[in-house]
PDB file of C-alpha atoms in Angstrom:
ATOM      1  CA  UNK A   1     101.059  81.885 109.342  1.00  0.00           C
ATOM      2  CA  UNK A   2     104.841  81.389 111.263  1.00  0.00           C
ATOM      3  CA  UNK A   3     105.416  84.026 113.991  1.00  0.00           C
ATOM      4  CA  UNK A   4     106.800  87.097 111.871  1.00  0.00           C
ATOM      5  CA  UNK A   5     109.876  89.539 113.631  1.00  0.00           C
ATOM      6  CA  UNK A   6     109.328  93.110 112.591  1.00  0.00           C
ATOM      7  CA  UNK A   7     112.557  92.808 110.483  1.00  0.00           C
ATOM      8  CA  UNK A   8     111.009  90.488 108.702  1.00  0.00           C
ATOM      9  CA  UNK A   9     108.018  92.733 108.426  1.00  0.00           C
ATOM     10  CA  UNK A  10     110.841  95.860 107.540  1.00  0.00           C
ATOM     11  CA  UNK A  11     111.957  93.320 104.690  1.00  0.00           C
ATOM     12  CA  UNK A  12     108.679  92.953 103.038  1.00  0.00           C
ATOM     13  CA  UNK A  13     108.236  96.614 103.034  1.00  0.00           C
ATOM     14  CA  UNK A  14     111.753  97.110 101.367  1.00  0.00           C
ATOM     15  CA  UNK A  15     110.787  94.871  98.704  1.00  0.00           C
ATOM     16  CA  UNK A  16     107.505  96.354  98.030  1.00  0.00           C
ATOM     17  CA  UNK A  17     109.892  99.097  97.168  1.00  0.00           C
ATOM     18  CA  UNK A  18     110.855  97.413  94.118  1.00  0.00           C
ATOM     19  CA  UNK A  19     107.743  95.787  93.284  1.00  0.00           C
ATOM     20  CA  UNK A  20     106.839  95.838  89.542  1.00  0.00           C
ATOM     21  CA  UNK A  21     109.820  98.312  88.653  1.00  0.00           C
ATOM     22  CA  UNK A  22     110.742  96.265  86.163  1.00  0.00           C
ATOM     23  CA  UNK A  23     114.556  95.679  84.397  1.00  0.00           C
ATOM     24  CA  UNK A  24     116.127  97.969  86.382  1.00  0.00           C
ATOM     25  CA  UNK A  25     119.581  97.513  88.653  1.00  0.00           C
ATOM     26  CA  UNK A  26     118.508  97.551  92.008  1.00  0.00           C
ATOM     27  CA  UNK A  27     120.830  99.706  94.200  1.00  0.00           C
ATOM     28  CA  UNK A  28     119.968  98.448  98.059  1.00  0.00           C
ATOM     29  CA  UNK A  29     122.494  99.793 100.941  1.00  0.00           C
ATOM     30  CA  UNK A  30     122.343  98.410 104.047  1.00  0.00           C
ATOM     31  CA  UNK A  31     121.039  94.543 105.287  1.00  0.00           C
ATOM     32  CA  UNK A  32     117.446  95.324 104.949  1.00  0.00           C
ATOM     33  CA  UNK A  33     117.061  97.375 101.899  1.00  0.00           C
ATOM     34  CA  UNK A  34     119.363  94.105 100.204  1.00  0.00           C
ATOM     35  CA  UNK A  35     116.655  91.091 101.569  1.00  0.00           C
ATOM     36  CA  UNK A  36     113.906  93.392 100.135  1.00  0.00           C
ATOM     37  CA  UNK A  37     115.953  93.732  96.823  1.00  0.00           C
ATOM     38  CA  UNK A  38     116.319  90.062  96.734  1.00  0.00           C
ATOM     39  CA  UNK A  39     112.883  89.075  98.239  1.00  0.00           C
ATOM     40  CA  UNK A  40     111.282  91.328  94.891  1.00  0.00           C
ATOM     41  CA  UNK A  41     113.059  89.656  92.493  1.00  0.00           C
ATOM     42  CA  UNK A  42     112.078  86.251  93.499  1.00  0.00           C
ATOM     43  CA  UNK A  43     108.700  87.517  93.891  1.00  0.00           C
ATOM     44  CA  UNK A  44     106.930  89.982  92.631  1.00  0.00           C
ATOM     45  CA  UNK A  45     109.524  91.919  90.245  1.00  0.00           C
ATOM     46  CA  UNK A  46     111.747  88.631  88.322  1.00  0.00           C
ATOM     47  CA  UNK A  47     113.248  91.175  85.748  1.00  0.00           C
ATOM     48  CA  UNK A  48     114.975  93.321  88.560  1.00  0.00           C
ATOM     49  CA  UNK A  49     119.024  93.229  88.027  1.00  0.00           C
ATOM     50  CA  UNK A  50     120.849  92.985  91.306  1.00  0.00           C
ATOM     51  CA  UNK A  51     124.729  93.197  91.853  1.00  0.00           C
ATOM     52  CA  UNK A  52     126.523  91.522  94.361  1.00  0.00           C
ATOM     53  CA  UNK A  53     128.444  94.721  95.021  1.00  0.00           C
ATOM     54  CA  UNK A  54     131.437  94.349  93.717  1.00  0.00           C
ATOM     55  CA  UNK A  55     131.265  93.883  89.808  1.00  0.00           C
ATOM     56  CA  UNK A  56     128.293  91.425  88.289  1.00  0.00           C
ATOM     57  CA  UNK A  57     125.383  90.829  87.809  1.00  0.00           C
ATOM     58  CA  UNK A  58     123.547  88.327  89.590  1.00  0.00           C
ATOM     59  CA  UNK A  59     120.441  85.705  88.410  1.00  0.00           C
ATOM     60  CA  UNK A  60     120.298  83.892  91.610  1.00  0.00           C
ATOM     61  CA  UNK A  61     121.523  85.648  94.639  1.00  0.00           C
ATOM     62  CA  UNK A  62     123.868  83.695  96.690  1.00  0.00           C
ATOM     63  CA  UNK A  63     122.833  84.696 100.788  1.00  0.00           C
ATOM     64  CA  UNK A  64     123.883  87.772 102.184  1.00  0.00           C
ATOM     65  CA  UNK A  65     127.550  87.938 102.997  1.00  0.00           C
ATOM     66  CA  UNK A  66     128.704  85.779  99.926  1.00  0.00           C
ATOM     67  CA  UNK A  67     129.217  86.653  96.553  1.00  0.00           C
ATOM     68  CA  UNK A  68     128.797  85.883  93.150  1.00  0.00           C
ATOM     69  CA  UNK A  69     132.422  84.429  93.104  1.00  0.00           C
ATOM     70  CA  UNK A  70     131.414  82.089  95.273  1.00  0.00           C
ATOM     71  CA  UNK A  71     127.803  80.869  95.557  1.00  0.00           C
ATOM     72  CA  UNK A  72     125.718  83.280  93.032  1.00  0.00           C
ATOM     73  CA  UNK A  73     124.831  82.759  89.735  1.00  0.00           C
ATOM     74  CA  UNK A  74     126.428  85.459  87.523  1.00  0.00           C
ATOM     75  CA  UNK A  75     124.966  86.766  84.548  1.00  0.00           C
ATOM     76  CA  UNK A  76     126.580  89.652  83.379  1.00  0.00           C
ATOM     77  CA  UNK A  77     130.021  92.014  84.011  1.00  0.00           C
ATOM     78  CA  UNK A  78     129.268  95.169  85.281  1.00  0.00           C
ATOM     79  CA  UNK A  79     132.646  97.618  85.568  1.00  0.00           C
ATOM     80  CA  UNK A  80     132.274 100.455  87.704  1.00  0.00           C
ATOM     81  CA  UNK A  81     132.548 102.738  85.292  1.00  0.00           C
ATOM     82  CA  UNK A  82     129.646 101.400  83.536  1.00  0.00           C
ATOM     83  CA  UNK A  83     127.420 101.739  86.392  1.00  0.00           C
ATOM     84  CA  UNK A  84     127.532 105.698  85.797  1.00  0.00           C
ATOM     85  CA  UNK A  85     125.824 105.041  82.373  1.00  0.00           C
ATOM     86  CA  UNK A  86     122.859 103.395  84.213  1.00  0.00           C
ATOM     87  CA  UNK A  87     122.465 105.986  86.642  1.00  0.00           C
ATOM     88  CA  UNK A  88     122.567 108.822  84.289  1.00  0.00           C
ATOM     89  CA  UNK A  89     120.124 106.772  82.195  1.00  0.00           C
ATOM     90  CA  UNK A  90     117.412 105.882  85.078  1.00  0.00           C
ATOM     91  CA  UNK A  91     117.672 101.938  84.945  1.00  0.00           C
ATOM     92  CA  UNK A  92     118.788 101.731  88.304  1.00  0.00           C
ATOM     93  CA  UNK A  93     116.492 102.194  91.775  1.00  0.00           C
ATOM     94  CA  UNK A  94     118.324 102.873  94.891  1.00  0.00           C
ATOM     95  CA  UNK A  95     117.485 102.366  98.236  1.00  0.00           C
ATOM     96  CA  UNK A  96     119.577 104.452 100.443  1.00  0.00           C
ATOM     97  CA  UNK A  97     120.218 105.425 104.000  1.00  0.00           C
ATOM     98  CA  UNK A  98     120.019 108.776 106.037  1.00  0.00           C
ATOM     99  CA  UNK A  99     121.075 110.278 108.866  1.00  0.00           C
ATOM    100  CA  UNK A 100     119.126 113.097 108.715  1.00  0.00           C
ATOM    101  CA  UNK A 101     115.632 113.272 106.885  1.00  0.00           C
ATOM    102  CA  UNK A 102     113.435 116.551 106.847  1.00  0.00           C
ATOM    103  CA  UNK A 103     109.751 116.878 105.982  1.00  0.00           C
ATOM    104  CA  UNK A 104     110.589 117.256 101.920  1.00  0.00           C
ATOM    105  CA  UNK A 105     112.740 114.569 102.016  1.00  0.00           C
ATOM    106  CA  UNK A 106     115.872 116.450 101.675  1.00  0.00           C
ATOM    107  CA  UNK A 107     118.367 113.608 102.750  1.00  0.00           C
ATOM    108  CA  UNK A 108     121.891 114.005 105.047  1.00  0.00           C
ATOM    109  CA  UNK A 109     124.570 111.403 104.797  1.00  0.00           C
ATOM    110  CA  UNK A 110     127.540 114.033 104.769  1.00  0.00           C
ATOM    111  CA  UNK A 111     127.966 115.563 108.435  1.00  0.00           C
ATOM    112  CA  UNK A 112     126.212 116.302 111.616  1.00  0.00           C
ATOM    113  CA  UNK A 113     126.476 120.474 112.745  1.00  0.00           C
ATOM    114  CA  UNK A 114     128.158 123.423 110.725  1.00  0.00           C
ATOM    115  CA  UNK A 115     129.748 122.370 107.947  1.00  0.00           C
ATOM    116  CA  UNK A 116     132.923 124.433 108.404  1.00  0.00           C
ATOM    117  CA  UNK A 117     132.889 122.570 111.696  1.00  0.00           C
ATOM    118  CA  UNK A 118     131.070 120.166 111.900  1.00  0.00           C
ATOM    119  CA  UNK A 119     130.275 117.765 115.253  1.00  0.00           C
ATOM    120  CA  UNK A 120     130.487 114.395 113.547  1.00  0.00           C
ATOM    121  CA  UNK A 121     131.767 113.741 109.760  1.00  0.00           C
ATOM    122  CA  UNK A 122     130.130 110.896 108.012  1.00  0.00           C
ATOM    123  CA  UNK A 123     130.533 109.128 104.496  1.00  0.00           C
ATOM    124  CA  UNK A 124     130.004 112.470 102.579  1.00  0.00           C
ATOM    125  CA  UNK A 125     127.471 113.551  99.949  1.00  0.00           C
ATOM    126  CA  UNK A 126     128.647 110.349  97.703  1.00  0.00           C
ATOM    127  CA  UNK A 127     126.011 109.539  95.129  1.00  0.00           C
ATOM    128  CA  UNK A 128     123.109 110.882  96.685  1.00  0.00           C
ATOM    129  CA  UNK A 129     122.235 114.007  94.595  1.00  0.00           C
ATOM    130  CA  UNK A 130     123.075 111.631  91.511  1.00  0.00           C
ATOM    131  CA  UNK A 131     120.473 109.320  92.074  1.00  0.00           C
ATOM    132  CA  UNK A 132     117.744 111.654  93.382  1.00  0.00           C
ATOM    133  CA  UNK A 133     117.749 113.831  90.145  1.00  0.00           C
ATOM    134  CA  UNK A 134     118.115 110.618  88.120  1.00  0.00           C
ATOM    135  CA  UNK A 135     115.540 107.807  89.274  1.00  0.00           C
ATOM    136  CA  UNK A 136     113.314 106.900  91.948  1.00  0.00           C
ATOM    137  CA  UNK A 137     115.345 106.861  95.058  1.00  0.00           C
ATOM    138  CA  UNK A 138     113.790 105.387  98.328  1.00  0.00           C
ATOM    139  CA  UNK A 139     115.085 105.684 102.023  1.00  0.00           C
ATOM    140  CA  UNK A 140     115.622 102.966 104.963  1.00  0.00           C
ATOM    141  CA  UNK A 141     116.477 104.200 108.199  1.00  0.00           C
ATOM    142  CA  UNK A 142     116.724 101.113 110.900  1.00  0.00           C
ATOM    143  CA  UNK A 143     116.542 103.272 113.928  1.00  0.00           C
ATOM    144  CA  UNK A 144     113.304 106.030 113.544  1.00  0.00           C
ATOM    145  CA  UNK A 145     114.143 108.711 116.270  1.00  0.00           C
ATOM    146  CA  UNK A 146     113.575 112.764 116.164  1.00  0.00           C
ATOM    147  CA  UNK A 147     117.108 113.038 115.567  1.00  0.00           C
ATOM    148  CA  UNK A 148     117.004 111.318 111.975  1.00  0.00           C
ATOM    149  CA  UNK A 149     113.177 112.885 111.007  1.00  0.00           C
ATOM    150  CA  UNK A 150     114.251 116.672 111.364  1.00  0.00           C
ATOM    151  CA  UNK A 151     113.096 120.199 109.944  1.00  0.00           C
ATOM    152  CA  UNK A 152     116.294 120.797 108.520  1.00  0.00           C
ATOM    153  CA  UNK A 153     119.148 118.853 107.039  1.00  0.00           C
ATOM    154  CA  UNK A 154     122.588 120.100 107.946  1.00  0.00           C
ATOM    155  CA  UNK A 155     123.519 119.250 104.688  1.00  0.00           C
ATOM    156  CA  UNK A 156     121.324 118.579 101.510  1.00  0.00           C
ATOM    157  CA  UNK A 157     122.743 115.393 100.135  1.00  0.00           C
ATOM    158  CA  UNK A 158     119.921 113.913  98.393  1.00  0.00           C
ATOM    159  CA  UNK A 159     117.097 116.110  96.903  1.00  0.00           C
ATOM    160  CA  UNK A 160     114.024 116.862  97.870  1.00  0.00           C
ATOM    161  CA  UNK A 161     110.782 117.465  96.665  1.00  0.00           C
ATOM    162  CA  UNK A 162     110.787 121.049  97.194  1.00  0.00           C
ATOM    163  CA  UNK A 163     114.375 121.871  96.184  1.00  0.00           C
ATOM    164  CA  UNK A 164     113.083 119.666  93.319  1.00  0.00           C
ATOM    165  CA  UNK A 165     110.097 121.974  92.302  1.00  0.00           C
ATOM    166  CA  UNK A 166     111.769 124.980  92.575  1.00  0.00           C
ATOM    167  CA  UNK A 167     114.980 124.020  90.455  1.00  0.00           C
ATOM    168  CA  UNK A 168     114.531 123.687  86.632  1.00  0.00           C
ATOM    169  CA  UNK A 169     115.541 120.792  84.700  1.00  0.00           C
ATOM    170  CA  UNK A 170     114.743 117.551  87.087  1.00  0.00           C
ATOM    171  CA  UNK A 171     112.531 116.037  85.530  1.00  0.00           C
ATOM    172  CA  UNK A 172     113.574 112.426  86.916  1.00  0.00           C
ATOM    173  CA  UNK A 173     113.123 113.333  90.730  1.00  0.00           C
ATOM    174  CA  UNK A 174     111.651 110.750  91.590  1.00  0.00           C
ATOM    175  CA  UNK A 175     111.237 109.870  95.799  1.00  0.00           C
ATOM    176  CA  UNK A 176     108.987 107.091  96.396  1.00  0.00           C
ATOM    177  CA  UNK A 177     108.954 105.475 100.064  1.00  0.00           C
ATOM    178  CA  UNK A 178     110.969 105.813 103.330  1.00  0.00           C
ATOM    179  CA  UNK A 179     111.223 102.176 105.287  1.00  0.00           C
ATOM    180  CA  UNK A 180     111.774 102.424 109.060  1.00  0.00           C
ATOM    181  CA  UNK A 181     111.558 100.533 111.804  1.00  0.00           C
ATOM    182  CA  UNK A 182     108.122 101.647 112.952  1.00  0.00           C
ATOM    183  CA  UNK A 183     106.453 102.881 110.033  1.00  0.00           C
ATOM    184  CA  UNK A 184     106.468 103.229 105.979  1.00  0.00           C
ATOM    185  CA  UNK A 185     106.335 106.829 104.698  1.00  0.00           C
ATOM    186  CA  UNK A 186     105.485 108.308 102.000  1.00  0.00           C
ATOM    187  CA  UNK A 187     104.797 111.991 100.112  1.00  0.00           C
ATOM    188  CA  UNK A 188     101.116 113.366  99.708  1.00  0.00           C
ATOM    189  CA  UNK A 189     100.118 116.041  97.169  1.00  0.00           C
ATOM    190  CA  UNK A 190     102.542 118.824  98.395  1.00  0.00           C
ATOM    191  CA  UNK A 191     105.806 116.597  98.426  1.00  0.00           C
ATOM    192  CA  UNK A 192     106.005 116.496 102.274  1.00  0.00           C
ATOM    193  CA  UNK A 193     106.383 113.082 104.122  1.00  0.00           C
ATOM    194  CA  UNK A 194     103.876 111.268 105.201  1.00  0.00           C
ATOM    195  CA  UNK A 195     102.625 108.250 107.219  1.00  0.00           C
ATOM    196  CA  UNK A 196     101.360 105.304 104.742  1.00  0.00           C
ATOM    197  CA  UNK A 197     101.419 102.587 106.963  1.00  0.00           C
ATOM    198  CA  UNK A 198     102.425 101.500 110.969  1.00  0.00           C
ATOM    199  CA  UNK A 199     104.036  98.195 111.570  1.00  0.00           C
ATOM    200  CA  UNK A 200     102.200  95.619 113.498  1.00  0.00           C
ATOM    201  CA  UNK A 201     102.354  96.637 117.144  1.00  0.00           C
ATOM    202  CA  UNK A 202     103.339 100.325 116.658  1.00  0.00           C
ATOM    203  CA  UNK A 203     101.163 103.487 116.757  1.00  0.00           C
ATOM    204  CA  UNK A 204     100.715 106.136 115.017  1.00  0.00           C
ATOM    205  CA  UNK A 205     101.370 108.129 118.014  1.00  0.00           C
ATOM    206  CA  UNK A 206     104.543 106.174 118.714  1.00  0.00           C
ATOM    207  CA  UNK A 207     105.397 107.641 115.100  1.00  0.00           C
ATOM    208  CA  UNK A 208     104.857 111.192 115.612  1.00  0.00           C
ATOM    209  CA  UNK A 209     106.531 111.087 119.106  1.00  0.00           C
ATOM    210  CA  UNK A 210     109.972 109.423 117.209  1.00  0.00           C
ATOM    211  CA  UNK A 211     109.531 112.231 114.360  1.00  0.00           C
ATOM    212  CA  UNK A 212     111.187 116.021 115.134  1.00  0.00           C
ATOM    213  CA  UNK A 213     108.093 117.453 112.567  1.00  0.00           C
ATOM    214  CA  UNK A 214     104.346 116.561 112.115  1.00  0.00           C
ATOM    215  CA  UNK A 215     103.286 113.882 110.208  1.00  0.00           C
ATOM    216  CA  UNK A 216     100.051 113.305 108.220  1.00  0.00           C
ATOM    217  CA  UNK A 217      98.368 109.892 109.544  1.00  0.00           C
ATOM    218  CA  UNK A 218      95.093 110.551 107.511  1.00  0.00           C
ATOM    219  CA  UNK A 219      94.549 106.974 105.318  1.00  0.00           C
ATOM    220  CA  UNK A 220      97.752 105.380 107.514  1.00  0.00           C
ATOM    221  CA  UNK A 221      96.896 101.558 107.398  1.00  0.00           C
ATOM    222  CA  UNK A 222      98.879  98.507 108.967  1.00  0.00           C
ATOM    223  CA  UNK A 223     101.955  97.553 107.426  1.00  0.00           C
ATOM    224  CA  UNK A 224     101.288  94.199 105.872  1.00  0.00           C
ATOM    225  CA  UNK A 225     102.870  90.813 106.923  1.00  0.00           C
ATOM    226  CA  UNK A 226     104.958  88.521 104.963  1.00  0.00           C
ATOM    227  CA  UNK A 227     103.423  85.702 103.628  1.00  0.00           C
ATOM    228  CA  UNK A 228     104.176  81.860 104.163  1.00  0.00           C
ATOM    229  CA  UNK A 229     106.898  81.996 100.998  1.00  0.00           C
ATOM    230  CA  UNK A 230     108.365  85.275 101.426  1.00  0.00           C
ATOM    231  CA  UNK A 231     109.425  83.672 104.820  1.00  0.00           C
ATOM    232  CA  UNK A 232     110.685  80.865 103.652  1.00  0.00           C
ATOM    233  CA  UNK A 233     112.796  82.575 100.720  1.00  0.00           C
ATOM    234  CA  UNK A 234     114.148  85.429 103.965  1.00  0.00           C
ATOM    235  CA  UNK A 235     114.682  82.663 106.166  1.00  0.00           C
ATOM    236  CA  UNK A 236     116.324  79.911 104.072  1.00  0.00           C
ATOM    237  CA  UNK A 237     117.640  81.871 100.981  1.00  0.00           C
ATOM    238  CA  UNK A 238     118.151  85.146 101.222  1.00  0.00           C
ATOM    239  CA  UNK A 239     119.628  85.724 105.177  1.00  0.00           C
ATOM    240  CA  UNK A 240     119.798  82.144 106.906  1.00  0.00           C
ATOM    241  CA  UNK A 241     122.543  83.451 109.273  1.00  0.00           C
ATOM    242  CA  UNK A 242     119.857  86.135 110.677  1.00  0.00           C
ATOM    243  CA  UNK A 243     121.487  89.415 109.878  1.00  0.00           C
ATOM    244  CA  UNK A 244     117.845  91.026 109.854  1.00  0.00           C
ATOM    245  CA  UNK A 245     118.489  90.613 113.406  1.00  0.00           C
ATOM    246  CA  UNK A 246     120.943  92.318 114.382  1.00  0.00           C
ATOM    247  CA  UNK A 247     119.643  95.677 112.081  1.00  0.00           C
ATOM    248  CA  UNK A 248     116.426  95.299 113.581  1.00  0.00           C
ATOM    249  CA  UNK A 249     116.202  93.438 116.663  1.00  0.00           C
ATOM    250  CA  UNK A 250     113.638  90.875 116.683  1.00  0.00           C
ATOM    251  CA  UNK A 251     109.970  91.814 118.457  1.00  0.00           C
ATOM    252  CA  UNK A 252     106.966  89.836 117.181  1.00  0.00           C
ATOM    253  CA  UNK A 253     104.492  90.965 114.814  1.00  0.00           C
ATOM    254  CA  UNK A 254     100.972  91.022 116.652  1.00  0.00           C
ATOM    255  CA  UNK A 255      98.499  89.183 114.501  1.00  0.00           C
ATOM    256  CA  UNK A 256     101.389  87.114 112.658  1.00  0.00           C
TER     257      UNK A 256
END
């Protein structure tokens, strides 16, 4: 086994995001969430459809930071417009960021404070409540701090679990996992966030201390490591320039 970086370990766990989903578009914001997207289709989910963000579909992703137009292999056209359709029609999986989370799962991307006057604007509500009420919708937040993990969202952006239950008519909520940089949550029986799994080196103290509401560690297990091939295909396909690096800076995996 080659010494492992926890990014590398954060891409693994981004891709068992998308593991078995199927024919579905993948929808992957930000450098991690996009190696994991990549990683699962040449791995362990071949009919995943990704995009190289601007407007087609892609069999063989070119490496991050190029497109289809000019490395990828492109197998279909795929218009804005038309990407709407998929969304309404749950072929498409999304991995998202946040900058605030709360315990439900109730996601902020909009603004920081009041919202008639608020401390810090950010990219606004954008597709967020689309694709939680749609499909299965899963979180990556590179920097795990109390500040992100919070009781309350100043804004609800994407929907959670208990917003979820106690509207009528969303029957395609669907939250599966949130990737961080420590840790890979998830939602027990009541909808409320959990911890699945530590990364190598981390506690689960070290988790709770970084998260502004309690977490559930019963069952938490080690985050696993990325094999021999799923380094390879990071290293030399997916992200030779090292971009992993500079979302997550590199620490080693203990027991890589």
């Amino acid at each position: 086994m080659m010494e492992v970086t926890r990014a590398e370990v954060c891409a693994a766990a981004c891709a068992d995001a998308w593991r078995d989903a199927g024919e579905v578009l993948a929808h992957a914001v930000g450098v991690l969430p996009m190696i994991g997207a990549r990683l699962a289709r040449l791995t362990t989910c071949p009919d995943l459809v990704l995009s190289d963000g601007e407007a087609f579909f892609m069999s063989e992703p070119p490496p991050l930071g190029r497109t289809a137009a000019d490395g990828g292999v492109v197998e279909g056209w795929v218009p804005f417009r038309r990407v709407f359709d998929l969304v309404a029609g749950g072929r498409r999986q999304s991995m998202m960021g946040a900058a605030q989370i709360d315990p439900y799962g109730n996601q902020n991307i909009s603004l920081i404070g009041d919202w008639r006057r608020p401390t810090r604007q950010l990219i606004g509500v954008r597709g967020a409540p689309g694709n939680t009420v749609n499909h299965r919708t899963d979180y990556w937040v590179a920097r795990h701090t109390p500040k992100v993990f919070v009781e309350k969202v100043d804004v609800v952006c994407g929907v959670g679990n208990d917003r979820a239950r106690a509207g009528r008519g969303l029957r395609f909520h669907h939250l599966g996992v949130v990737v961080t940089n420590l840790a890979v949550l998830d939602y027990g029986d009541g909808g409320r966030l959990r911890i699945r799994s530590v990364h190598p080196g981390v506690t689960v103290e070290e988790v709770r201390k970084n998260t502004g509401f309690d977490l559930d560690a019963a069952g938490a297990t080690r985050t696993r490591l990325p094999d021999d091939t799923e380094l390879g295909l990071i290293r030399e396909v997916i992200d030779p320039r090292g971009l992993r690096d500079r979302e997550v800076p590199p620490v080693a995996a203990p027991g890589a």
